[in-house]
mmCIF file with all atom_site columns, C-alpha atoms in Angstrom:
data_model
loop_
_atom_site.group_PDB
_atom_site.id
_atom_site.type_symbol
_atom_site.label_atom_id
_atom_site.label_alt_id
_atom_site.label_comp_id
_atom_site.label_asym_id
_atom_site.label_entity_id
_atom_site.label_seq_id
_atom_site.pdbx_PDB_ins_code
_atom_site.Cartn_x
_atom_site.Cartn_y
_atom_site.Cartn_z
_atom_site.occupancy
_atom_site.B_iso_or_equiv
_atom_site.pdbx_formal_charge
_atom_site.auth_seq_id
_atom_site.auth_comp_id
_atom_site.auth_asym_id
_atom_site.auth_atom_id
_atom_site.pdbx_PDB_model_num
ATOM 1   C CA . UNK A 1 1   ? -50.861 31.939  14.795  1.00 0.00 ? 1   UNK A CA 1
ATOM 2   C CA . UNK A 1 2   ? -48.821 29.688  16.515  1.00 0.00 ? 2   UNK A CA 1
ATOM 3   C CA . UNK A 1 3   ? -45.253 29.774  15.415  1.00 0.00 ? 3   UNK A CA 1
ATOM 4   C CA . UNK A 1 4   ? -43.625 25.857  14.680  1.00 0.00 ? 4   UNK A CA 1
ATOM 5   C CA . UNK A 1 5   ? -40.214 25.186  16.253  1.00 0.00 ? 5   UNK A CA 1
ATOM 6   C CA . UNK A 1 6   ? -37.681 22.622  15.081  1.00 0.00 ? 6   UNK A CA 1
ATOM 7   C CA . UNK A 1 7   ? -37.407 19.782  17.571  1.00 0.00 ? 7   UNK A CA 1
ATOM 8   C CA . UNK A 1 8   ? -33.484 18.609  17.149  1.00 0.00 ? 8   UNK A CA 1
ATOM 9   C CA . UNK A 1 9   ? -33.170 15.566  16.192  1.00 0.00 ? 9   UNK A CA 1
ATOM 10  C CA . UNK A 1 10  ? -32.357 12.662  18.250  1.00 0.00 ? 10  UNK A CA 1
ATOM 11  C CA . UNK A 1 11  ? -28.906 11.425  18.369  1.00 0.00 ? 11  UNK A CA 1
ATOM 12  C CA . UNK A 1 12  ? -28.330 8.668   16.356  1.00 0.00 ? 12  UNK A CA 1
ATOM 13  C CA . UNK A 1 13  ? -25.696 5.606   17.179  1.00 0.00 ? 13  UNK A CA 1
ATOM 14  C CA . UNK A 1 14  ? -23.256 5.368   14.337  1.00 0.00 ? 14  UNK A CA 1
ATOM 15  C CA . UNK A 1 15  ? -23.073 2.255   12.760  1.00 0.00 ? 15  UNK A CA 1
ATOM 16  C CA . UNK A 1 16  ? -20.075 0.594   12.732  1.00 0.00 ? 16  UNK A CA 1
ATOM 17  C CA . UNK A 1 17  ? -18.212 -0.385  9.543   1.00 0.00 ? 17  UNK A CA 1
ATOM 18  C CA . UNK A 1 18  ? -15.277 -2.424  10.587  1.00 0.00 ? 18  UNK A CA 1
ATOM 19  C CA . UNK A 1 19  ? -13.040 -0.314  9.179   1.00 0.00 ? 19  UNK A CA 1
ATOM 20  C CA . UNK A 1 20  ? -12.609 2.062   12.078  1.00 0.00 ? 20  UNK A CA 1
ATOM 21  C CA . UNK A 1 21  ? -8.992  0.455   13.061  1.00 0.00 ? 21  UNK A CA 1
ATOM 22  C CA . UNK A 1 22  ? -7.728  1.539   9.437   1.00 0.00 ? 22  UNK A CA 1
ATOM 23  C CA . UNK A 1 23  ? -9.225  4.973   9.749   1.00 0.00 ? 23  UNK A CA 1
ATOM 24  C CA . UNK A 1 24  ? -7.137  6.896   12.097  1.00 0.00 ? 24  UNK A CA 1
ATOM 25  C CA . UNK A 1 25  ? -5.193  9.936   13.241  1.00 0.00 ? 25  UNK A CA 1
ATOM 26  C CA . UNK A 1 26  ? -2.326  9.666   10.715  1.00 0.00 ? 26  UNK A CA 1
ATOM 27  C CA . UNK A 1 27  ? -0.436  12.297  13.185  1.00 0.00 ? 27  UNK A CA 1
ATOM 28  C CA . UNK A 1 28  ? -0.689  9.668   15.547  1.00 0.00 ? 28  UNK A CA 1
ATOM 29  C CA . UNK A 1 29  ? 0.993   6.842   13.333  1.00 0.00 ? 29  UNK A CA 1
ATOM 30  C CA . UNK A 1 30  ? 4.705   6.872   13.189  1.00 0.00 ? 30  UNK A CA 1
ATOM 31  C CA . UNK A 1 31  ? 5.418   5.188   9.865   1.00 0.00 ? 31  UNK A CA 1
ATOM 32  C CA . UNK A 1 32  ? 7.700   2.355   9.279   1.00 0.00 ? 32  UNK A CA 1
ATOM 33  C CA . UNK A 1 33  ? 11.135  3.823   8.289   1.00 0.00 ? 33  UNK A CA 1
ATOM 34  C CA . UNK A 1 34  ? 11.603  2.290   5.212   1.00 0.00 ? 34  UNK A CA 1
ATOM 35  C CA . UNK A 1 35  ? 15.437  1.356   3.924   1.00 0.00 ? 35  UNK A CA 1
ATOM 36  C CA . UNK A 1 36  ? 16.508  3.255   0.329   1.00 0.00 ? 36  UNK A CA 1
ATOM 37  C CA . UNK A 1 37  ? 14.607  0.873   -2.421  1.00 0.00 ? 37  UNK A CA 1
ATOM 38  C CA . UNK A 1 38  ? 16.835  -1.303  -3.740  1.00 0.00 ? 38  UNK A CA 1
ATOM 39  C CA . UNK A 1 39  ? 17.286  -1.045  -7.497  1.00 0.00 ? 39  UNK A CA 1
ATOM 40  C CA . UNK A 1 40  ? 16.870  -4.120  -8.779  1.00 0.00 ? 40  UNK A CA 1
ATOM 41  C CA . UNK A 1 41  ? 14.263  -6.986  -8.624  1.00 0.00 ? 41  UNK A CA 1
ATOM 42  C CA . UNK A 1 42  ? 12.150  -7.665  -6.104  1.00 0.00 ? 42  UNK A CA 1
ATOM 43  C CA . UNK A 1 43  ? 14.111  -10.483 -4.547  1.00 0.00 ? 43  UNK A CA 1
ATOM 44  C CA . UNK A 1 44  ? 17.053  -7.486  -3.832  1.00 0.00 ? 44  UNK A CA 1
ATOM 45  C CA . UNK A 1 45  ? 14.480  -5.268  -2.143  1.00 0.00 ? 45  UNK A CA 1
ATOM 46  C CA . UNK A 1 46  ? 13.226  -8.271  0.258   1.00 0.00 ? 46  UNK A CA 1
ATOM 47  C CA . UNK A 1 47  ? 16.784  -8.613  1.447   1.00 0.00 ? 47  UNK A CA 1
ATOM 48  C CA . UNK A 1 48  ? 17.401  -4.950  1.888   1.00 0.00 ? 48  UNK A CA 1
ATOM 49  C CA . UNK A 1 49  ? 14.656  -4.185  3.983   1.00 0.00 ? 49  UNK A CA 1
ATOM 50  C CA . UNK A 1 50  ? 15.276  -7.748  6.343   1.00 0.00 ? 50  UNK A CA 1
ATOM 51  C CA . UNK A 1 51  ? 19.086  -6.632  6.332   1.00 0.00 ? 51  UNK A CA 1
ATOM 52  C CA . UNK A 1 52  ? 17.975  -2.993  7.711   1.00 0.00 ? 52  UNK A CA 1
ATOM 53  C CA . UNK A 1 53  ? 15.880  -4.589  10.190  1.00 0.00 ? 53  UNK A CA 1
ATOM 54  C CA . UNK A 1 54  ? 18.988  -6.865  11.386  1.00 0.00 ? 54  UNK A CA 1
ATOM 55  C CA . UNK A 1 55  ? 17.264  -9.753  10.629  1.00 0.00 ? 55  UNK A CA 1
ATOM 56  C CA . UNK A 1 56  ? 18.391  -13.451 9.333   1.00 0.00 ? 56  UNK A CA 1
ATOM 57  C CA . UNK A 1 57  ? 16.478  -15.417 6.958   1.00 0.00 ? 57  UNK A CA 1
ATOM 58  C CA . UNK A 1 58  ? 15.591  -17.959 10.004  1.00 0.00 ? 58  UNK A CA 1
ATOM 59  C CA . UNK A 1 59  ? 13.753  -15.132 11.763  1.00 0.00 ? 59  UNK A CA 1
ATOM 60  C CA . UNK A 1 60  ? 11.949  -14.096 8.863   1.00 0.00 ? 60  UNK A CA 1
ATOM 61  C CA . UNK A 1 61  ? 10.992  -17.838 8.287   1.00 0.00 ? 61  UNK A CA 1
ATOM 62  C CA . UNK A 1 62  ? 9.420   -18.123 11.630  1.00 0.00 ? 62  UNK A CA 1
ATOM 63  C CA . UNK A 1 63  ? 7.727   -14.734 10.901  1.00 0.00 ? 63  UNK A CA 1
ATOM 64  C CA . UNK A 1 64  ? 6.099   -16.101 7.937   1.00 0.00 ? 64  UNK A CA 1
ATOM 65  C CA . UNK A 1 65  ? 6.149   -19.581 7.889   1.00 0.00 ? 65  UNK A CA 1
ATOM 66  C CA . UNK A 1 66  ? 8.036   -20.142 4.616   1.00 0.00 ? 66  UNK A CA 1
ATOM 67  C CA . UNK A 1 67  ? 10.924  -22.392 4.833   1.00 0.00 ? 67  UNK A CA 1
ATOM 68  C CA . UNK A 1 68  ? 14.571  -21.070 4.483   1.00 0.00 ? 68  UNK A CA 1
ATOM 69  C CA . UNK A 1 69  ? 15.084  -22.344 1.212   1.00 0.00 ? 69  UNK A CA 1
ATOM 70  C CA . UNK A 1 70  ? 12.282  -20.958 -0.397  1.00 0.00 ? 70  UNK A CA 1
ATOM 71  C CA . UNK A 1 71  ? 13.326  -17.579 0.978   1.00 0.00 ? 71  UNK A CA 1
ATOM 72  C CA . UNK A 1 72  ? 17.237  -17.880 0.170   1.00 0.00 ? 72  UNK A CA 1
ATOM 73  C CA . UNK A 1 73  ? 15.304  -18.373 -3.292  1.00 0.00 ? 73  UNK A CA 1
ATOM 74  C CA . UNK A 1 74  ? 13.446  -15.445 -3.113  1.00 0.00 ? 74  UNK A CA 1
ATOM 75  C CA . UNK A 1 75  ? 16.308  -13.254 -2.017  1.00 0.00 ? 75  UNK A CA 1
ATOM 76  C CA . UNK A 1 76  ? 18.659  -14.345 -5.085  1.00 0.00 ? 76  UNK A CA 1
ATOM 77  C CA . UNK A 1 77  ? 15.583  -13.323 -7.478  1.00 0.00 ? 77  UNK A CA 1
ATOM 78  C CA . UNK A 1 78  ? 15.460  -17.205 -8.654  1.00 0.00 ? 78  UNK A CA 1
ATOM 79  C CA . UNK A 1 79  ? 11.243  -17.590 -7.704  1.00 0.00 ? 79  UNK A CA 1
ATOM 80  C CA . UNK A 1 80  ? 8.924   -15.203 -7.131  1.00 0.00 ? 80  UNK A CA 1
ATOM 81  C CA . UNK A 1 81  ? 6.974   -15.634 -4.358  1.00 0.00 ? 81  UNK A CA 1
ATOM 82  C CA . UNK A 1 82  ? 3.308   -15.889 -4.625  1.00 0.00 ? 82  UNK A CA 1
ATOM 83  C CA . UNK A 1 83  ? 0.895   -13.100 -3.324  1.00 0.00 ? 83  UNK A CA 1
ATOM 84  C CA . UNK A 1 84  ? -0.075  -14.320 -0.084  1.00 0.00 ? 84  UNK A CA 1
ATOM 85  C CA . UNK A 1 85  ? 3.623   -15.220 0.624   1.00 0.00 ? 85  UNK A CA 1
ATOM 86  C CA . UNK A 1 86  ? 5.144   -11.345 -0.323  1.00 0.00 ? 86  UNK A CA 1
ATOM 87  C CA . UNK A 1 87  ? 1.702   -10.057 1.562   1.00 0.00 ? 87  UNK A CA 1
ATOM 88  C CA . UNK A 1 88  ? 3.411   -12.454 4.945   1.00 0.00 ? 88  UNK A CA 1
ATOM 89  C CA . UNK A 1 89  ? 6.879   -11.143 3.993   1.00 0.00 ? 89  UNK A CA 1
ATOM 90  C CA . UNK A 1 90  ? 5.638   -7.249  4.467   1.00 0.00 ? 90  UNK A CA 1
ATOM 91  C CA . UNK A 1 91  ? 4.247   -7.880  7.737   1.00 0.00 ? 91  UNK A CA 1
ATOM 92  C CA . UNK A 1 92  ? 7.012   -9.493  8.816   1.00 0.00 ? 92  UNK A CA 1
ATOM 93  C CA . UNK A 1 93  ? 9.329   -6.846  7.674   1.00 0.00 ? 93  UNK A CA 1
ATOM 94  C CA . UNK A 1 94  ? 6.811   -3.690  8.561   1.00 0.00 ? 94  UNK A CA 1
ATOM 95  C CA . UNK A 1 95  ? 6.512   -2.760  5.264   1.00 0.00 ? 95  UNK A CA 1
ATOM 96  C CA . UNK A 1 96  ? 3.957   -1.225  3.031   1.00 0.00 ? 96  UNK A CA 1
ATOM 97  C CA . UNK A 1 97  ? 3.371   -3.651  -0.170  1.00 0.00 ? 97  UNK A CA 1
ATOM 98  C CA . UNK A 1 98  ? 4.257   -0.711  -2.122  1.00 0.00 ? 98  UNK A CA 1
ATOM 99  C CA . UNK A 1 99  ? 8.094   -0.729  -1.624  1.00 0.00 ? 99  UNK A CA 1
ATOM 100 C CA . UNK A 1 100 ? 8.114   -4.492  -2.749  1.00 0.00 ? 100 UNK A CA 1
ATOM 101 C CA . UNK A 1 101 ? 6.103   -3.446  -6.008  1.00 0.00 ? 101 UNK A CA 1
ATOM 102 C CA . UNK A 1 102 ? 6.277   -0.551  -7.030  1.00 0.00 ? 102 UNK A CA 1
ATOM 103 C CA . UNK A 1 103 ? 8.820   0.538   -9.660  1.00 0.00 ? 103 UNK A CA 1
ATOM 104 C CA . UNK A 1 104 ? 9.017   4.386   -8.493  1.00 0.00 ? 104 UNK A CA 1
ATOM 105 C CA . UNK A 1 105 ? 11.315  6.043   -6.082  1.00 0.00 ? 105 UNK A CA 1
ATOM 106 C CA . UNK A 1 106 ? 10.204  7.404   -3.017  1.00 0.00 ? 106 UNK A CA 1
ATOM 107 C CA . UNK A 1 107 ? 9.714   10.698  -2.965  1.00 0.00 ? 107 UNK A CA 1
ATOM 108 C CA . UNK A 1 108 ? 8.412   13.024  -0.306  1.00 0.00 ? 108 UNK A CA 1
ATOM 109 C CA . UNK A 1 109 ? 6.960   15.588  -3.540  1.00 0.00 ? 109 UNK A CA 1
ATOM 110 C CA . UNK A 1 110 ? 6.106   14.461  -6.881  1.00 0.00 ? 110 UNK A CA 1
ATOM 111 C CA . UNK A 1 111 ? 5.946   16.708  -9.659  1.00 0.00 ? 111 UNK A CA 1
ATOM 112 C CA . UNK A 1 112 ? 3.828   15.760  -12.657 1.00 0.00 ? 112 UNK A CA 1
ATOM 113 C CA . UNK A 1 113 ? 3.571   18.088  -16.153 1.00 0.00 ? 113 UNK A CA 1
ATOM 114 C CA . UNK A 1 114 ? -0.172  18.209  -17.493 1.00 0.00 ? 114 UNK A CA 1
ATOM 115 C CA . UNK A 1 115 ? 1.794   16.700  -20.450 1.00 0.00 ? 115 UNK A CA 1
ATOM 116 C CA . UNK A 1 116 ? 3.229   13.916  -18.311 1.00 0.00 ? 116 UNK A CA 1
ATOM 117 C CA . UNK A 1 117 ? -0.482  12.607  -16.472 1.00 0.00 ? 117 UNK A CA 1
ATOM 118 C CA . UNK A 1 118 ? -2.002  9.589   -17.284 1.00 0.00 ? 118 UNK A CA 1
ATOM 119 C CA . UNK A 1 119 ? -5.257  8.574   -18.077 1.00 0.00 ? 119 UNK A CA 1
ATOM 120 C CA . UNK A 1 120 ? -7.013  6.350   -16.115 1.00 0.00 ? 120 UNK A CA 1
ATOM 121 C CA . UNK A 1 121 ? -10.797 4.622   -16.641 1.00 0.00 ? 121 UNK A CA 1
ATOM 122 C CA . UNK A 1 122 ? -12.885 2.240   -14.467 1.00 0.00 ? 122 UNK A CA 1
ATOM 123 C CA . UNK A 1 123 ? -14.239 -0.737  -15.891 1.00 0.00 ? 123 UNK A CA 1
ATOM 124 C CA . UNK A 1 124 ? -16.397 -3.600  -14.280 1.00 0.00 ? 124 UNK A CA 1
ATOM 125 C CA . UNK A 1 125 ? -15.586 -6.786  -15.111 1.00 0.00 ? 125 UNK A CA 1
ATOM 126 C CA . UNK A 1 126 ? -16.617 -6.805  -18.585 1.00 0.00 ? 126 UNK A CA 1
ATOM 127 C CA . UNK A 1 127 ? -13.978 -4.424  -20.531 1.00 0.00 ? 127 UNK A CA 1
ATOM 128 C CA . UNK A 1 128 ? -17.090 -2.872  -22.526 1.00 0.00 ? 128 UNK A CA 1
ATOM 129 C CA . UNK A 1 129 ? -18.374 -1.925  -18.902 1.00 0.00 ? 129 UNK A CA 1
ATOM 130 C CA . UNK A 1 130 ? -18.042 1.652   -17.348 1.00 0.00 ? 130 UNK A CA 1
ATOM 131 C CA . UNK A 1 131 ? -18.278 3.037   -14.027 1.00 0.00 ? 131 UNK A CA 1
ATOM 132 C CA . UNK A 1 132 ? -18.820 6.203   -15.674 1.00 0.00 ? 132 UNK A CA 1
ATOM 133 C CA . UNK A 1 133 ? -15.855 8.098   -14.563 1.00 0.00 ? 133 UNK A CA 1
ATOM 134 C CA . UNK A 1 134 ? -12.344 8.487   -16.008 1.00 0.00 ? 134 UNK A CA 1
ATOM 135 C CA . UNK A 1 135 ? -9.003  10.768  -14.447 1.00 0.00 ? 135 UNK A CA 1
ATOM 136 C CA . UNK A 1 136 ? -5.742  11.788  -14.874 1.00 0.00 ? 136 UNK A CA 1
ATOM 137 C CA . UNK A 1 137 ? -3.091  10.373  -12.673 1.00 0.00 ? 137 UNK A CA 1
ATOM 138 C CA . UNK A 1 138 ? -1.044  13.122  -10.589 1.00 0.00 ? 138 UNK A CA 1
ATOM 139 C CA . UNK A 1 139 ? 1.160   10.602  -9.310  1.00 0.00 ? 139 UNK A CA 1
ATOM 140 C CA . UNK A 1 140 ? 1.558   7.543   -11.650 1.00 0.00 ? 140 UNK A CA 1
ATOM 141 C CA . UNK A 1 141 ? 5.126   6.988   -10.681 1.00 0.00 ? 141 UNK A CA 1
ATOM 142 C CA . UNK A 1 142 ? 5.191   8.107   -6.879  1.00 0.00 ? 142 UNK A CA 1
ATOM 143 C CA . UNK A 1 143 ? 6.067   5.117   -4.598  1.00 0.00 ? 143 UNK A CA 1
ATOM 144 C CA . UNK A 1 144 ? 4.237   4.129   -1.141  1.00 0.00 ? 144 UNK A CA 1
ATOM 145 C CA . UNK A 1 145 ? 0.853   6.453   -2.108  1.00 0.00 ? 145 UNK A CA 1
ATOM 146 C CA . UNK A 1 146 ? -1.558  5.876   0.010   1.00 0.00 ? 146 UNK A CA 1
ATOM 147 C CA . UNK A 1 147 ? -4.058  7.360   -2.077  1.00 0.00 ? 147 UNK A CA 1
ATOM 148 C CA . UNK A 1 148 ? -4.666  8.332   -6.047  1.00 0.00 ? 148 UNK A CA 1
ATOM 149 C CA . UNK A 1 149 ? -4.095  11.579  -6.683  1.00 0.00 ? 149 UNK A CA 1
ATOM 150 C CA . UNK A 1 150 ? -6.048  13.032  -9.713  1.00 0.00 ? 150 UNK A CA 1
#
């Protein structure tokens, strides 16, 4: 009786996703210090983080590409800028989209009761539509996530 061996496989090229730049090391990226959110609207926050960066309105314009104006605007919470504007204004500033957005403070922990989670389902586009899954948010009010807890 001959006895059958296991050739190893050959190895395989991985195929590339075009995601690998966003998929790194996070030990190896320093994040952007981020200035104390600004209570307030979202116009107030703007100018805190370009005044922390020791920046003028004119620099941030040529950052962007939105005129002055439209920025003093923005700053004094008279417009809101549109997404692809605030998206521009975040790069320019080195800032996570979160800080502009999102109501919570930021907190290195987040505690969360089982009383105080919130329940969260998946739809598709019609509402009557499930992905089949459902969770509890562990961090509904924790600012700058970079993931969903649940």
């Amino acid at each position: 009786m001959k006895k059958e061996t296991k050739k190893a496989k050959p190895a395989t090229k991985k195929r590339r996703t075009g995601h690998e730049d966003l998929l790194t090391d996070v030990s190896q990226v320093k994040p952007a210090e981020a200035p104390p959110i600004a209570k307030g609207q979202l116009g107030d926050r703007i100018k805190a983080a370009r005044e922390m960066r020791e920046l003028t309105v004119a620099d941030i314009s040529s950052r962007t590409g939105i005129d002055v104006a439209t920025l003093k605007q923005i700053e004094a919470n008279k417009i809101a800028p549109p997404l692809g504007q605030l998206i521009r204004l975040g790069k320019a500033l080195d800032m996570k989209m979160g800080y502009f957005i999102s109501p919570g403070v930021d907190k290195p922990i987040t505690v969360v009761r089982k009383d105080q989670r919130q329940a969260v389902a998946r739809h598709g586009q019609k509402k009557s539509q499930q992905y089949g899954y459902s969770y509890e948010s562990l961090a509904p009010e924790k600012a700058n996530r970079l993931m969903e807890p649940f």
